[in-house]
């Protein structure tokens, strides 16, 4: 094993051992339960950064990246799956997000969870999550990725249900897992299809042999599989991504997942795990690139989710739910980006979004902390003076997500929209722009209702409001920095920034296959126009937000908002009720499914088992019936014998002898 | 290779050590409960140690059966006492010996009445189970097969729950119908052989019959009989209804063995006897079997969703999980078989664990109604965590053995016919649904009023219980992370199995 | 020509008016008596009379045996059936105090079915014997061979053997019959005071009780 | 008529049939016993008839008839003993009242 | 003239010896009345001696002074392997019955002397049937078998049920004897001989050349009458009516004897009559046997299912076993002439009889032992909690029941094994009969296990008296259990019985 390989292994081993240790002894550490998990994570982060540096800056592993096998995992005949890892540019980029935010969230949690008796479990779970997420990012074959995929689902389940005695948390955790399983159902079948088609599950071609990304296009080319099969494979795989990244119609679990502690929301349900779908589709770009139909569907699902979620985010009252729907919406953007072929842009947005959404969630956590676990924005207001660091960092995050230049969100989002337009997806672009307006609006609605205007905080709590401890504010500040700068640093100039250079080898083939003729970005013409429209849309949205809900001292226009609400009452109601998706699901799965299950159970007991018991009962009743001939009367018996004699004699003489 | 093992009749030792223990216990005084208990545990541990010794000496690369033991038994019919082990049977034997001592240990507390008879029954049960896996003579196999029946009958019937008599008689009759028909098939097979070759020598010998090649008509009917016997044992839809009853009524350890080993007898029978002996018939029957397996998988899971009783839920989950076993066997692909086998082992471990855990809660509360539970996590954290482990393992979480079983089976099934895999994969969702639904209701939330009423009796796992569960946790994880340990063990026989059957591989639909 | 027993008698060869052989007449007469008596045995209300009718029936049958040339059988018939068995039966009738009674006491409810079955059996027997060519039979009946019978009885191994078996059989029947029929002087210890009857079905929980041995 | 084997055999069958009827129809144990005697006599008649018409069988038939009589005597002994025994218990000779055991 | 030579004496010694033994018992009782123990000693010792004598005389496989069939009295009696086997079996039955009879009779004030004497007379008859080679001897022997049987059934003469059973048995038995006798006379009149060998040669030479078609109506009628009579004696459905009542009413040890002794003898009769004499016509009577077998086992089992009285239940069970034995006969009938299957069928009949005798007698012995104290009924409820009250007795009962069920490796299993195997060797319709047999066996498990349920899974009634076993009963039970286990499990014994059955079957062909 080379040093780098050892580092990669350590990257997994550290959080795993952190999990194991914390699980075993964490309870005895009481308030210092973080003392294993957090240092471990910092070390992990350091190693990750080293690897990122090696990969991206030193280009130490070449275009292909570092590939190596730990051991043979599933040697089931010719279905032979290695436990193998890869570190290439894409991995490295995602590693940055995952480890950085992960590390910050760990630190943040020290303060946030300081008073929770279950903190040891919390840190154990967090480490388990980090292990799973890193495994997901590092995995070099479908099955291992799938395993990690499920493991992050598990961590998510555990963390959502962290406050297990809350029924809502338990239900949300279950829902998250099961909805994810729906996606994984497709994913697993997709993997099976891949293996059946090409006989391997390794992503890329290494010394060990050719990989899927080489073989599948070849198979298509050689006619070994029909194009629709390719589409089928891609869509099955995409199903998994939809589940994990909460895309319509599997988006229902994410808002409920906010039942978990806020750091979890920040880490898992905003910055990392939900990005797994995006990461995976980007990873599988050689497959998707072969099938335009699938690509279009990805784009459609993405952009539809974007606008759907944004529309819901506009009316939610729970601060974390607004952010959750915002996350959905942003993820929709990313899928739209993937679908239109702007893989790098999607990953770019993944990165920036990871930071600013992480920031926003942590900030909201800080707010919730400040107002004593109150999440309803109608019971907040005017907090900006009392928790200034939280306020300022969140303001930065809001501007970033709204897409106001030159903050990070602007670059990534506009790149997606511009690519959509240029790659011929005008509809996607149009909707995207509308969503951009809505983004500004709902973000500044959030800001306004939380921080500005009059305070609606419970008077008992009001005097106790104070800024969060340093372990919480420092991560906020640290996250605010990339939220501001990341776009400029790696995203400028658009479509040929640092990030694009890094990722170019990964998406090279896909771009070629899709025949996207990349004209270099020029600050004029169509490029500039699109850039301007994007910025303008963001600004419009933000302006509306400020207009309605205030900023610093600006007054809120409560009356206007109410009038507006009344005007669009049906729309408002629909949005407020999240377009009744939960109700629909409840109807279909809980009620109808329950009915079916009950009916089948009835069938099982009455029909299947009933047949078995019926045969037994029939035997018994036949026996009881036949018993009657045993009357106890000799004459009856004798008659029976005589009758038997007659039958035998008659048959002998008249039948057999005939 | 440890040399001295090759000189020992190691297979007979494994098989009959428990019998010796049973005889010993028969002579122990009835009141000395602890003597009896420890003697039983000791015997089971010795058998276990022998099986581990066998494991270390086994050569996975060698073809055919190893450590063969042959002696004439009824020469008039060519019946032999013939034992042998290959990778498949070895794994199942070790599973059996392991689960047996765990079950015996787990019975220390709950079984307080007629301990002597209980332990004797259990040890004889082990003889039968081990024998089934090791027998290479059809007749011997049948003897062991029936031998399993009586101890289980007693275990359910004597130490079971309120409705135990109904359950145990149902279990026996159901199994007996199948096995007696199988006996007819065995005899028909032997006779056909004898009629062809003119000699009884080898008429019951598995290896001889294996290569004999029966005519299609015989294959058809004999397969039907074998299949019925094994399908009942597995149990496959629609022959599964004895299982929920038996499980609900059986004592904890009985459930563990029932789910952990007895169901495997069916799966083992299918892949060791029904398919290789009658390959053509198996081929003809495969579509039906696959359809039944799929129905079992989905149906068992759906019905499990609405079970009010913990044990019933686990029982129906067994129907679903064992559907993967039969599916894997009958898609006739290498992966399918691998998957089926590892699913058997995984199901044995995981469901065994689940039943142990249900037993723990039953012992404390004398109830298994899910609706009455709730909030155990706060009161019984260790219990909840381990229950969580087994629930997750059972729903096929990667990293644990169940995942490998299901996934590899799905791969194999997809290779055979994609829609089959698609339907089987529904279990991924449904399994998560019913197991998590159960887990949520039992473990999460506030402590239910019913459990509050239990008071201080509601204690967390004690040391014995942890000792019984720990090996299962280790095994489930070990085989999830290193499934190669198992897969390579039976690679050789699996290859042989598949080589005999060329599946009518359907292309992508 | 009359043959057999009637041959020595100086009778007209045929019965006057009827033109029947004498022995045919005798046969018919005896057969008629025998059947009538037999029918009376089975339909008679008074069982004592039935017993007497049975004796008559056997006597008539003995006559037929004579007609058939089996004099020794006829003699045995008189000795054994009339002399022993019938008397035994009459004794049994006395012992059991069977009296005459209404028809319902005589015949079982399903007597009609019994009648049908009996007719069926008889009819089948008649049909089958009538439709059979007896390969060994000669045209006319033979005369008595009493000495041959005796000779055979003591020389043919089969009958010697059979005789021994009959001896054992009778011994066994007598020993057993005496045991069963003899009245016990006093109840032995452990015997339930009065034998009670056990009727089915009995309540399942009755672990003990009842007089069933 | 008395020279025809069939006549004897028919007579024998009739006697057997009458006995059968009696056995099937009568309720009194002793009457049933008598019916059996009638049946046995029917058999004897058939045996004698065969003897009368078959030279080789003549003596054999007579012996068979004698043997049957002996057996009948033994049967009667046993049967009457049992009848007496049960009469002592049940105080009735009607067989169909002996139906404590059924089904 | 009659020549009485050494061979004649040898051939006849066993039945004569038993008859003499009966007389000795009576005579001893006359001079020393009430000395039950002495009588039992004499009878048992005498029987043991005579059994040894049979072994010495033979002809048995590799044993005996006689090496082949020995015809005596001008062929009226033959001592061949069948005779020897049935002799041994009947004597063993008598021995066991005498062992456990007095313990039951004594408390009821019933003497052992007449019991033993009747029993010995009866088996004398049975032994004579086995060797009878002449219809007259056959009939006489049959009467000798059944007349003491009637008396034994009514042995508890002060008990209403016993006498009721006796009179039913007697009336129906006499009725059937009359029927049988008419058949005998018709056959005699038509063929002109009563010698079985001559009948057989006459049929195979001329009469039966074309099966039933070539027979005259009278002979067919005769055969029908003989069939009915024989079917009655083995209690085949629909001629079984007497069995339940007679069995239930009789004193329990007598029931035990009645369920095996007359049955074995009646099957010997069937073998002599249908195989020896009418073997040439088998193509035509076989369908009837098939139907009889199917009806008999099915009805027996169906009705046994609902019985609450164990004696009555076992009575119906014995009807069912008759059906199983008939399958062997059917197999003989359906097998091609001169084939191995022909022999296998007969062998199955004989083997089944042997196995059945031990296990059924054992079961009744347990019932008798339980009922030792007067007043204890034979209701199933009597068995409640026997597993606790008398573990050994319960275990023995379980053993016998399992053997009756056909659970390997007990004797009953082998019995079924042979029957099924012989049926399968023939194939065709007989295969269906074999399947029906095993389905019946499965159904039968229900009621056998019900007894086990009472023994092990029900609590004893509070008033349940303690169970004491008499010494003789112990020995008897031990011997029956030994037979049940050894025939199944000890290869030399199994082989010995098989070989004996085989040679007996050969002797018939």
PDB file of C-alpha atoms in Angstrom, chain C residues 121 124-125 127-129 131-137 154-166 168-173 175-184 186-192 194-198 200-213, chain E residues 1-2 12 19 23 26 73-74 76-77 104 107-111 114 118 121 128 134 136-137 140-141 143-144 147-148 151 154-161 182 186 189-192 194 216-218 221 225 248-252 309 311 371 374-379 381-382 463 465:
ATOM      1  CA  UNK C 121     -78.328 -63.328  -1.905  1.00  0.00           C
ATOM      2  CA  UNK C 124     -77.735 -64.692  -6.853  1.00  0.00           C
ATOM      3  CA  UNK C 125     -77.022 -68.113  -5.463  1.00  0.00           C
ATOM      4  CA  UNK C 127     -78.993 -67.925 -10.595  1.00  0.00           C
ATOM      5  CA  UNK C 128     -75.383 -68.880 -10.339  1.00  0.00           C
ATOM      6  CA  UNK C 129     -75.966 -72.538  -9.573  1.00  0.00           C
ATOM      7  CA  UNK C 131     -76.404 -71.316 -14.821  1.00  0.00           C
ATOM      8  CA  UNK C 132     -73.497 -73.531 -14.008  1.00  0.00           C
ATOM      9  CA  UNK C 133     -72.539 -76.724 -15.741  1.00  0.00           C
ATOM     10  CA  UNK C 134     -71.147 -78.790 -12.894  1.00  0.00           C
ATOM     11  CA  UNK C 135     -68.208 -80.523 -14.460  1.00  0.00           C
ATOM     12  CA  UNK C 136     -68.060 -83.359 -11.986  1.00  0.00           C
ATOM     13  CA  UNK C 137     -71.747 -83.955 -11.542  1.00  0.00           C
ATOM     14  CA  UNK C 154     -60.479 -92.897   9.643  1.00  0.00           C
ATOM     15  CA  UNK C 155     -58.131 -93.394   6.744  1.00  0.00           C
ATOM     16  CA  UNK C 156     -58.001 -90.175   4.871  1.00  0.00           C
ATOM     17  CA  UNK C 157     -55.314 -88.107   6.512  1.00  0.00           C
ATOM     18  CA  UNK C 158     -57.287 -84.930   5.916  1.00  0.00           C
ATOM     19  CA  UNK C 159     -60.245 -86.051   7.948  1.00  0.00           C
ATOM     20  CA  UNK C 160     -58.140 -87.583  10.637  1.00  0.00           C
ATOM     21  CA  UNK C 161     -56.473 -84.249  10.968  1.00  0.00           C
ATOM     22  CA  UNK C 162     -59.777 -82.412  10.811  1.00  0.00           C
ATOM     23  CA  UNK C 163     -61.143 -84.631  13.513  1.00  0.00           C
ATOM     24  CA  UNK C 164     -58.287 -83.679  15.796  1.00  0.00           C
ATOM     25  CA  UNK C 165     -58.877 -80.040  15.120  1.00  0.00           C
ATOM     26  CA  UNK C 166     -62.553 -80.425  15.834  1.00  0.00           C
ATOM     27  CA  UNK C 168     -59.566 -79.117  20.106  1.00  0.00           C
ATOM     28  CA  UNK C 169     -62.261 -76.771  18.894  1.00  0.00           C
ATOM     29  CA  UNK C 170     -64.937 -78.374  20.948  1.00  0.00           C
ATOM     30  CA  UNK C 171     -62.695 -78.521  23.983  1.00  0.00           C
ATOM     31  CA  UNK C 172     -61.966 -74.872  23.690  1.00  0.00           C
ATOM     32  CA  UNK C 173     -65.609 -74.022  23.126  1.00  0.00           C
ATOM     33  CA  UNK C 175     -64.013 -74.623  28.455  1.00  0.00           C
ATOM     34  CA  UNK C 176     -64.675 -71.077  27.368  1.00  0.00           C
ATOM     35  CA  UNK C 177     -68.410 -71.452  27.172  1.00  0.00           C
ATOM     36  CA  UNK C 178     -68.595 -72.798  30.659  1.00  0.00           C
ATOM     37  CA  UNK C 179     -66.497 -69.964  31.969  1.00  0.00           C
ATOM     38  CA  UNK C 180     -68.561 -67.309  30.278  1.00  0.00           C
ATOM     39  CA  UNK C 181     -71.924 -68.772  31.044  1.00  0.00           C
ATOM     40  CA  UNK C 182     -71.356 -69.752  34.633  1.00  0.00           C
ATOM     41  CA  UNK C 183     -72.712 -67.458  37.254  1.00  0.00           C
ATOM     42  CA  UNK C 184     -70.269 -66.098  39.772  1.00  0.00           C
ATOM     43  CA  UNK C 186     -69.992 -63.554  44.703  1.00  0.00           C
ATOM     44  CA  UNK C 187     -68.505 -60.442  43.354  1.00  0.00           C
ATOM     45  CA  UNK C 188     -64.769 -60.418  43.600  1.00  0.00           C
ATOM     46  CA  UNK C 189     -62.956 -57.565  45.244  1.00  0.00           C
ATOM     47  CA  UNK C 190     -62.364 -54.726  42.910  1.00  0.00           C
ATOM     48  CA  UNK C 191     -65.422 -55.508  40.898  1.00  0.00           C
ATOM     49  CA  UNK C 192     -67.837 -52.607  40.567  1.00  0.00           C
ATOM     50  CA  UNK C 194     -73.146 -53.344  39.461  1.00  0.00           C
ATOM     51  CA  UNK C 195     -71.796 -53.226  36.003  1.00  0.00           C
ATOM     52  CA  UNK C 196     -72.743 -49.862  34.708  1.00  0.00           C
ATOM     53  CA  UNK C 197     -72.990 -49.007  31.132  1.00  0.00           C
ATOM     54  CA  UNK C 198     -70.886 -46.499  29.470  1.00  0.00           C
ATOM     55  CA  UNK C 200     -70.891 -42.641  24.074  1.00  0.00           C
ATOM     56  CA  UNK C 201     -69.978 -39.883  23.882  1.00  0.00           C
ATOM     57  CA  UNK C 202     -68.833 -39.345  27.372  1.00  0.00           C
ATOM     58  CA  UNK C 203     -67.774 -35.986  28.757  1.00  0.00           C
ATOM     59  CA  UNK C 204     -64.147 -35.525  27.966  1.00  0.00           C
ATOM     60  CA  UNK C 205     -63.165 -34.654  31.490  1.00  0.00           C
ATOM     61  CA  UNK C 206     -64.306 -37.920  32.978  1.00  0.00           C
ATOM     62  CA  UNK C 207     -60.940 -39.258  33.917  1.00  0.00           C
ATOM     63  CA  UNK C 208     -62.220 -41.994  36.126  1.00  0.00           C
ATOM     64  CA  UNK C 209     -65.443 -43.789  36.541  1.00  0.00           C
ATOM     65  CA  UNK C 210     -67.699 -46.014  34.571  1.00  0.00           C
ATOM     66  CA  UNK C 211     -67.644 -49.709  34.564  1.00  0.00           C
ATOM     67  CA  UNK C 212     -65.902 -50.387  31.336  1.00  0.00           C
ATOM     68  CA  UNK C 213     -63.290 -53.012  31.809  1.00  0.00           C
TER      69      UNK C 213
ATOM     70  CA  UNK E   1     -53.396 -95.196   4.996  1.00  0.00           C
ATOM     71  CA  UNK E   2     -52.107 -92.557   7.259  1.00  0.00           C
ATOM     72  CA  UNK E  12     -47.281 -80.516  13.600  1.00  0.00           C
ATOM     73  CA  UNK E  19     -52.892 -76.807  22.233  1.00  0.00           C
ATOM     74  CA  UNK E  23     -54.741 -77.975  28.273  1.00  0.00           C
ATOM     75  CA  UNK E  26     -56.455 -75.658  32.381  1.00  0.00           C
ATOM     76  CA  UNK E  73     -51.521 -85.519   6.080  1.00  0.00           C
ATOM     77  CA  UNK E  74     -51.681 -85.879   2.349  1.00  0.00           C
ATOM     78  CA  UNK E  76     -53.728 -81.024   4.275  1.00  0.00           C
ATOM     79  CA  UNK E  77     -51.155 -79.173   6.282  1.00  0.00           C
ATOM     80  CA  UNK E 104     -55.272 -56.171  34.170  1.00  0.00           C
ATOM     81  CA  UNK E 107     -57.914 -56.551  39.946  1.00  0.00           C
ATOM     82  CA  UNK E 108     -61.172 -57.244  38.142  1.00  0.00           C
ATOM     83  CA  UNK E 109     -61.504 -60.692  39.644  1.00  0.00           C
ATOM     84  CA  UNK E 110     -61.031 -62.445  36.360  1.00  0.00           C
ATOM     85  CA  UNK E 111     -58.956 -65.618  36.311  1.00  0.00           C
ATOM     86  CA  UNK E 114     -59.146 -69.474  31.140  1.00  0.00           C
ATOM     87  CA  UNK E 118     -58.443 -69.409  25.374  1.00  0.00           C
ATOM     88  CA  UNK E 121     -56.378 -72.282  21.754  1.00  0.00           C
ATOM     89  CA  UNK E 128     -53.085 -74.073  11.843  1.00  0.00           C
ATOM     90  CA  UNK E 134     -56.820 -77.636   2.596  1.00  0.00           C
ATOM     91  CA  UNK E 136     -61.524 -77.749   5.311  1.00  0.00           C
ATOM     92  CA  UNK E 137     -58.554 -77.454   7.580  1.00  0.00           C
ATOM     93  CA  UNK E 140     -61.702 -75.490  11.011  1.00  0.00           C
ATOM     94  CA  UNK E 141     -58.588 -73.630  12.000  1.00  0.00           C
ATOM     95  CA  UNK E 143     -63.164 -71.472  13.731  1.00  0.00           C
ATOM     96  CA  UNK E 144     -60.613 -72.523  16.279  1.00  0.00           C
ATOM     97  CA  UNK E 147     -64.399 -69.101  18.788  1.00  0.00           C
ATOM     98  CA  UNK E 148     -61.997 -68.541  21.688  1.00  0.00           C
ATOM     99  CA  UNK E 151     -65.116 -65.814  24.389  1.00  0.00           C
ATOM    100  CA  UNK E 154     -66.664 -61.358  26.477  1.00  0.00           C
ATOM    101  CA  UNK E 155     -64.182 -62.400  29.083  1.00  0.00           C
ATOM    102  CA  UNK E 156     -65.181 -59.658  31.479  1.00  0.00           C
ATOM    103  CA  UNK E 157     -68.553 -61.298  31.639  1.00  0.00           C
ATOM    104  CA  UNK E 158     -69.979 -59.005  34.275  1.00  0.00           C
ATOM    105  CA  UNK E 159     -69.197 -56.010  32.200  1.00  0.00           C
ATOM    106  CA  UNK E 160     -71.917 -54.908  29.856  1.00  0.00           C
ATOM    107  CA  UNK E 161     -69.561 -53.575  27.257  1.00  0.00           C
ATOM    108  CA  UNK E 182     -70.944 -71.601   1.496  1.00  0.00           C
ATOM    109  CA  UNK E 186     -69.463 -74.192  -3.840  1.00  0.00           C
ATOM    110  CA  UNK E 189     -68.594 -78.847  -5.525  1.00  0.00           C
ATOM    111  CA  UNK E 190     -67.274 -77.274  -8.630  1.00  0.00           C
ATOM    112  CA  UNK E 191     -63.629 -78.196  -8.493  1.00  0.00           C
ATOM    113  CA  UNK E 192     -64.076 -81.370  -6.612  1.00  0.00           C
ATOM    114  CA  UNK E 194     -60.663 -78.871  -1.033  1.00  0.00           C
ATOM    115  CA  UNK E 216     -68.699 -70.562 -14.117  1.00  0.00           C
ATOM    116  CA  UNK E 217     -71.132 -68.339 -12.211  1.00  0.00           C
ATOM    117  CA  UNK E 218     -71.248 -70.747  -9.311  1.00  0.00           C
ATOM    118  CA  UNK E 221     -70.264 -66.837  -6.500  1.00  0.00           C
ATOM    119  CA  UNK E 225     -68.511 -65.628  -0.720  1.00  0.00           C
ATOM    120  CA  UNK E 248     -63.739 -51.240  22.656  1.00  0.00           C
ATOM    121  CA  UNK E 249     -65.756 -53.626  24.703  1.00  0.00           C
ATOM    122  CA  UNK E 250     -63.184 -56.293  25.256  1.00  0.00           C
ATOM    123  CA  UNK E 251     -60.907 -56.260  28.262  1.00  0.00           C
ATOM    124  CA  UNK E 252     -57.933 -54.228  27.127  1.00  0.00           C
ATOM    125  CA  UNK E 309     -61.866 -43.485  23.410  1.00  0.00           C
ATOM    126  CA  UNK E 311     -59.409 -48.354  22.351  1.00  0.00           C
ATOM    127  CA  UNK E 371     -56.300 -49.279  33.310  1.00  0.00           C
ATOM    128  CA  UNK E 374     -60.629 -51.019  37.838  1.00  0.00           C
ATOM    129  CA  UNK E 375     -62.711 -48.044  36.945  1.00  0.00           C
ATOM    130  CA  UNK E 376     -60.084 -46.289  34.949  1.00  0.00           C
ATOM    131  CA  UNK E 377     -61.623 -45.701  31.589  1.00  0.00           C
ATOM    132  CA  UNK E 378     -60.002 -45.876  28.239  1.00  0.00           C
ATOM    133  CA  UNK E 379     -61.058 -42.361  27.391  1.00  0.00           C
ATOM    134  CA  UNK E 381     -58.578 -38.013  28.982  1.00  0.00           C
ATOM    135  CA  UNK E 382     -57.065 -40.809  31.003  1.00  0.00           C
ATOM    136  CA  UNK E 463     -58.061 -37.087  40.773  1.00  0.00           C
ATOM    137  CA  UNK E 465     -54.688 -42.064  40.253  1.00  0.00           C
TER     138      UNK E 465
END
